[in-house]
PDB file of C-alpha atoms in Angstrom:
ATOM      1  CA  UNK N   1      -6.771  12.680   3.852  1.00  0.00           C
ATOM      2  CA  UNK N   2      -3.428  10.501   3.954  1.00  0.00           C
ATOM      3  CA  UNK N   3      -1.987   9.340   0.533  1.00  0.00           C
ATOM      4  CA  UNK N   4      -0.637   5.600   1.069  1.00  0.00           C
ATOM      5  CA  UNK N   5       1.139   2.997  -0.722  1.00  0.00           C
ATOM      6  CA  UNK N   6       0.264  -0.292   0.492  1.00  0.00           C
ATOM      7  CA  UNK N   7       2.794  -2.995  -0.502  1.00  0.00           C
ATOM      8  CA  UNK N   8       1.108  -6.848  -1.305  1.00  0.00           C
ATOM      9  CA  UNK N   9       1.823  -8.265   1.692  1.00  0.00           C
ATOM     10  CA  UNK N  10      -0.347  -5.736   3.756  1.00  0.00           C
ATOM     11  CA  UNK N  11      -3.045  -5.694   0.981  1.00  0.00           C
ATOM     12  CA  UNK N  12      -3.087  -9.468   1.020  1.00  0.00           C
ATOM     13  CA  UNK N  13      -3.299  -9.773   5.416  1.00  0.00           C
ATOM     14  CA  UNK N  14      -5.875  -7.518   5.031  1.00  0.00           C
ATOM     15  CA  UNK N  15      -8.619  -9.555   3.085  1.00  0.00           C
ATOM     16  CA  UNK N  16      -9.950 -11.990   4.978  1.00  0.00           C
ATOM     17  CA  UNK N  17     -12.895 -10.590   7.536  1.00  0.00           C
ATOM     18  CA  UNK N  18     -10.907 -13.285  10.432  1.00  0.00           C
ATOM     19  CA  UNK N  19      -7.824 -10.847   9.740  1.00  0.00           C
ATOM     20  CA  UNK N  20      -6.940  -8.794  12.679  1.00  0.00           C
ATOM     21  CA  UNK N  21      -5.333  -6.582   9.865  1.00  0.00           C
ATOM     22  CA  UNK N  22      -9.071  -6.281   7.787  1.00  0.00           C
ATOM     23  CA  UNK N  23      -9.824  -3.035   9.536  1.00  0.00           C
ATOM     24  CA  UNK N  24      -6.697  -2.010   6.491  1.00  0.00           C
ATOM     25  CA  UNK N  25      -8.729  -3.086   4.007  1.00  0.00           C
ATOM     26  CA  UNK N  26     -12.323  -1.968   5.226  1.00  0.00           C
ATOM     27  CA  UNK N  27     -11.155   1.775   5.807  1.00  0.00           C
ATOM     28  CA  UNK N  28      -9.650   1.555   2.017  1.00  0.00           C
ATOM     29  CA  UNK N  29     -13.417   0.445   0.908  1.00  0.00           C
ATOM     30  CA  UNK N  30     -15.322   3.310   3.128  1.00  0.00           C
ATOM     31  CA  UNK N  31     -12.799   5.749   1.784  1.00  0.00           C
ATOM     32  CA  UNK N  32     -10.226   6.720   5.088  1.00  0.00           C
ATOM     33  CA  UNK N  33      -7.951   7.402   2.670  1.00  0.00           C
ATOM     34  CA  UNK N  34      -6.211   7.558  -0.574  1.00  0.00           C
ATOM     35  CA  UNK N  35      -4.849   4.579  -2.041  1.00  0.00           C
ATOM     36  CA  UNK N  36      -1.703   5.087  -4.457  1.00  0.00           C
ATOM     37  CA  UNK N  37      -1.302   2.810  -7.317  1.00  0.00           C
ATOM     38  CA  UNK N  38       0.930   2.393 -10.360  1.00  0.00           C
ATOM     39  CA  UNK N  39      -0.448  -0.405 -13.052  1.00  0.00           C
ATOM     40  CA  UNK N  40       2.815  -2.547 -12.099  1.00  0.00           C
ATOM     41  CA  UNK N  41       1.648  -2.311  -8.383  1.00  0.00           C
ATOM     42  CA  UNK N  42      -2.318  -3.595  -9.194  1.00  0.00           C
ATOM     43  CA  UNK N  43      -1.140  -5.648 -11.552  1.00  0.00           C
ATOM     44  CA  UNK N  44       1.087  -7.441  -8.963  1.00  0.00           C
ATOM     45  CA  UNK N  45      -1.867  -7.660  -6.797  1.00  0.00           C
ATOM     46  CA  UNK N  46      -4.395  -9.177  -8.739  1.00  0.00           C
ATOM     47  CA  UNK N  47      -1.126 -12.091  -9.380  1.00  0.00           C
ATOM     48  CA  UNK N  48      -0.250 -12.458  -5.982  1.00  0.00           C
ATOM     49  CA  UNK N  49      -4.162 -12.227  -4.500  1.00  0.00           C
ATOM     50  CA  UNK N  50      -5.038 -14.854  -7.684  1.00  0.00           C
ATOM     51  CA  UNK N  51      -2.074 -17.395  -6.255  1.00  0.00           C
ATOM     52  CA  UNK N  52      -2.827 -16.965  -2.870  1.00  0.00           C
ATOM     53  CA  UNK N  53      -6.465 -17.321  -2.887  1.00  0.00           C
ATOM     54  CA  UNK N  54      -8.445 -17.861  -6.498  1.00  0.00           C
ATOM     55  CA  UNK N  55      -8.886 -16.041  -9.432  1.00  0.00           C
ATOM     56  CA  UNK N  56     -12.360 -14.895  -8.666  1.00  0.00           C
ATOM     57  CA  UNK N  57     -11.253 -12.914  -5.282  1.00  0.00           C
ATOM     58  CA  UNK N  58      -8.828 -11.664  -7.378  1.00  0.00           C
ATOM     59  CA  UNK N  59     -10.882 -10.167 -10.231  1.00  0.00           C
ATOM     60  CA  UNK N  60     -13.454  -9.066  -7.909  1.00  0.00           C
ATOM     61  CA  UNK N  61     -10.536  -7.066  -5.689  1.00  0.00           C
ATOM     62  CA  UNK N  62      -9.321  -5.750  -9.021  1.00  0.00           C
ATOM     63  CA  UNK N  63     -13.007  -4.628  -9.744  1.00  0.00           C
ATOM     64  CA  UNK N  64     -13.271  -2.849  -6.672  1.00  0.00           C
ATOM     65  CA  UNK N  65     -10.315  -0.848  -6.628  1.00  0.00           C
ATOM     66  CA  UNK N  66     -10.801   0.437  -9.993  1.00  0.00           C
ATOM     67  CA  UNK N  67     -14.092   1.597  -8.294  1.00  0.00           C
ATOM     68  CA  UNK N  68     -13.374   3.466  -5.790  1.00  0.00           C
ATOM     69  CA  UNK N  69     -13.107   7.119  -6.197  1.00  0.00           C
ATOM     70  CA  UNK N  70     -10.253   6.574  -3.230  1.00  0.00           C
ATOM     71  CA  UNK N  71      -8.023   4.766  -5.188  1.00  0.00           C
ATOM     72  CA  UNK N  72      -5.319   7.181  -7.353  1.00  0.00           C
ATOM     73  CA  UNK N  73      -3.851   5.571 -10.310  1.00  0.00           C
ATOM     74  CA  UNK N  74      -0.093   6.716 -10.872  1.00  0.00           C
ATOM     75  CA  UNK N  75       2.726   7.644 -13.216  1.00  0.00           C
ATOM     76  CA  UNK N  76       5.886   7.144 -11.956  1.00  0.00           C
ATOM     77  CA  UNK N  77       8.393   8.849 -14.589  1.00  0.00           C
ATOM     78  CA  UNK N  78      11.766   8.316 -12.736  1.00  0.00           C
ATOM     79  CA  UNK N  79      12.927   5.422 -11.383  1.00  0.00           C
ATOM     80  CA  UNK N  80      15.100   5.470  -7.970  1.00  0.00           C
ATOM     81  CA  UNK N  81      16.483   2.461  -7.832  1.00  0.00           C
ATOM     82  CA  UNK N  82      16.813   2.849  -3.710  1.00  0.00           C
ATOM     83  CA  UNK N  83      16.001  -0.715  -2.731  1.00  0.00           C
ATOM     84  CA  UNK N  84      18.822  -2.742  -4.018  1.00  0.00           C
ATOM     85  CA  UNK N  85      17.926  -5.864  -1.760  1.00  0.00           C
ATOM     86  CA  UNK N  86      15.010  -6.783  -4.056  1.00  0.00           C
ATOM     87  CA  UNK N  87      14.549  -4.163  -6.815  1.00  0.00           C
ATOM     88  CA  UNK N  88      10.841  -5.297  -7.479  1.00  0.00           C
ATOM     89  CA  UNK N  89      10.202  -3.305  -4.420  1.00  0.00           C
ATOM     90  CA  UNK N  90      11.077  -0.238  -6.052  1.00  0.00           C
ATOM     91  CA  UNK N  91       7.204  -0.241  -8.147  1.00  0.00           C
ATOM     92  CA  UNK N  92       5.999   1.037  -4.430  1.00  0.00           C
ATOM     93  CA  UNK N  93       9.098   3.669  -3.692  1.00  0.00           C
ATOM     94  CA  UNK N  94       8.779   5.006  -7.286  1.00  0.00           C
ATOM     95  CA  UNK N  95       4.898   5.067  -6.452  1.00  0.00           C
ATOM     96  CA  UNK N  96       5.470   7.130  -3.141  1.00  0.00           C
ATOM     97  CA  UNK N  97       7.478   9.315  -4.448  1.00  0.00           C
ATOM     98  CA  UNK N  98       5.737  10.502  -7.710  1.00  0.00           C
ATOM     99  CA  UNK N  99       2.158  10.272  -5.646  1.00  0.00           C
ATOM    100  CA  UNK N 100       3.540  12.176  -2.723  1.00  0.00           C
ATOM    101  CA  UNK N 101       2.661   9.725  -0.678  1.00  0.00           C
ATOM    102  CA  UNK N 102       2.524  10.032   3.138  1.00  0.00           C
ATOM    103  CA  UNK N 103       3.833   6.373   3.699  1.00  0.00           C
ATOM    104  CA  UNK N 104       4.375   3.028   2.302  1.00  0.00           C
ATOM    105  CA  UNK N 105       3.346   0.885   4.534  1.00  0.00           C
ATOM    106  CA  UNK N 106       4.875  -2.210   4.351  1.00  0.00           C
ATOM    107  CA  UNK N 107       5.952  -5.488   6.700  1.00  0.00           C
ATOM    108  CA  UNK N 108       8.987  -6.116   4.396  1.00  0.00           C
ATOM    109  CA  UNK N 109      12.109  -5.787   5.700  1.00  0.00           C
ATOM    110  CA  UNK N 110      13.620  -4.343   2.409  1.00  0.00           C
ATOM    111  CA  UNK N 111      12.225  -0.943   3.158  1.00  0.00           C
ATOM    112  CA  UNK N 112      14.237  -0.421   5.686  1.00  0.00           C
ATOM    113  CA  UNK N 113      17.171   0.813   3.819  1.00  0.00           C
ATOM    114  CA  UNK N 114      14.800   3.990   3.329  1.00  0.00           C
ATOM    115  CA  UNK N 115      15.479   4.923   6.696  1.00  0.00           C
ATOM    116  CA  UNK N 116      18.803   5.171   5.593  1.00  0.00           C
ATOM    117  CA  UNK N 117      18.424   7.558   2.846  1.00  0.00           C
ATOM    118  CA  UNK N 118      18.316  11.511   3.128  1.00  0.00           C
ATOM    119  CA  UNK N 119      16.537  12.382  -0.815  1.00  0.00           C
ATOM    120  CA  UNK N 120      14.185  11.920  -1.317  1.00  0.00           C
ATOM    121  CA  UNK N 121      11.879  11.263   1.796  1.00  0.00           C
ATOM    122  CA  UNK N 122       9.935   8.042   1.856  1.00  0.00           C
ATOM    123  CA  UNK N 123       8.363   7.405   5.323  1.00  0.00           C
ATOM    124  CA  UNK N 124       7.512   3.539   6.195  1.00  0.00           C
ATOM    125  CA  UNK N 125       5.511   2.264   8.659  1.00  0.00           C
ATOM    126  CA  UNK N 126       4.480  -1.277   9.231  1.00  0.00           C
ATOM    127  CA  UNK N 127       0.773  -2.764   9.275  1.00  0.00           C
ATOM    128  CA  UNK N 128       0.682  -2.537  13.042  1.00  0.00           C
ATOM    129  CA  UNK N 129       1.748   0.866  12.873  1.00  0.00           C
ATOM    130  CA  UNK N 130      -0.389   1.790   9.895  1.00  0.00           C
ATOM    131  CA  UNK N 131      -3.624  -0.280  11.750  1.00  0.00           C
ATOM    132  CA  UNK N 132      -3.060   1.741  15.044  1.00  0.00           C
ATOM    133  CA  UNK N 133      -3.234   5.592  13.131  1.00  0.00           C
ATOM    134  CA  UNK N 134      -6.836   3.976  11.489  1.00  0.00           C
ATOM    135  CA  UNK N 135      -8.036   3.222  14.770  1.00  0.00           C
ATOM    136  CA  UNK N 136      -7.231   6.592  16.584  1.00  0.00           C
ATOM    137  CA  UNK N 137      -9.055   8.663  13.183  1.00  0.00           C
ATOM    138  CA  UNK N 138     -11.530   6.149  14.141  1.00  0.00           C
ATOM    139  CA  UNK N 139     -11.596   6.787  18.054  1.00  0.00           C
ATOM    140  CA  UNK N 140     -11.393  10.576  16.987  1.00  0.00           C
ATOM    141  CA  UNK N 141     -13.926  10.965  14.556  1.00  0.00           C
ATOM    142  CA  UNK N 142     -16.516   9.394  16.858  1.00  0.00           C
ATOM    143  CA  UNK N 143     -15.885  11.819  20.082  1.00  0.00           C
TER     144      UNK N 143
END
């Protein structure tokens, strides 16, 4: 099963059922595959999902991921400091990297500079990206 970071801005597209991007969040709650957080990184959600929406969806996503057996809480010991741009971004690198993670995936531009970098190895790939791998497991699990 893949180990993910998912930044805010794909957890957040990925709430509301209208959301071309809720098949994200819907293979996260059936258990697709492994969720990576730190407590900076859920607490950052539960902010960000409480200004964008209310309080309440934000509690009850906070309930939820604390609830699934899907959903790895973190340590990150070291921090690398390889997003300069906008060094809150690092919470998700740091995350990756001390998870093993198999990707962040992430629509911000900031990541980028990863691509750059030799050590250690963070992969990125963007929602659509991410969106397109759930729906071939999907495709393939049902043949």
């Amino acid at each position: 099963m893949k180990k993910i970071v998912l930044d805010t801005n794909v957890l957040l597209i990925s709430l509301p059922h209208a959301s071309p991007y809720r098949p994200i969040f819907d293979n996260l709650l059936s258990g697709k595959f492994i969720l990576l957080i730190t407590e900076d990184i859920f607490q950052e959600y539960l902010e960000i999902i409480a200004q964008k929406t209310t309080a309440a969806i934000a509690d009850n996503i906070g309930r939820a991921l604390n609830q699934l057996v899907n959903v790895t809480k973190v340590t990150a010991f070291y921090k690398w400091n390889l997003i300069t741009d906008d060094p809150d971004d690092n919470k998700f690198v740091d995350c990756a990297i001390s998870g093993n993670a198999h990707f962040i995936v992430t629509n911000d531009k900031h990541f980028n500079i990863l691509t750059q970098i030799e050590f250690p190895t963070v992969n990125v790939l963007n929602a659509d990206t991410f969106l397109k791998i759930l729906q071939r497991n999907q495709t393939n699990s049902n043949s």
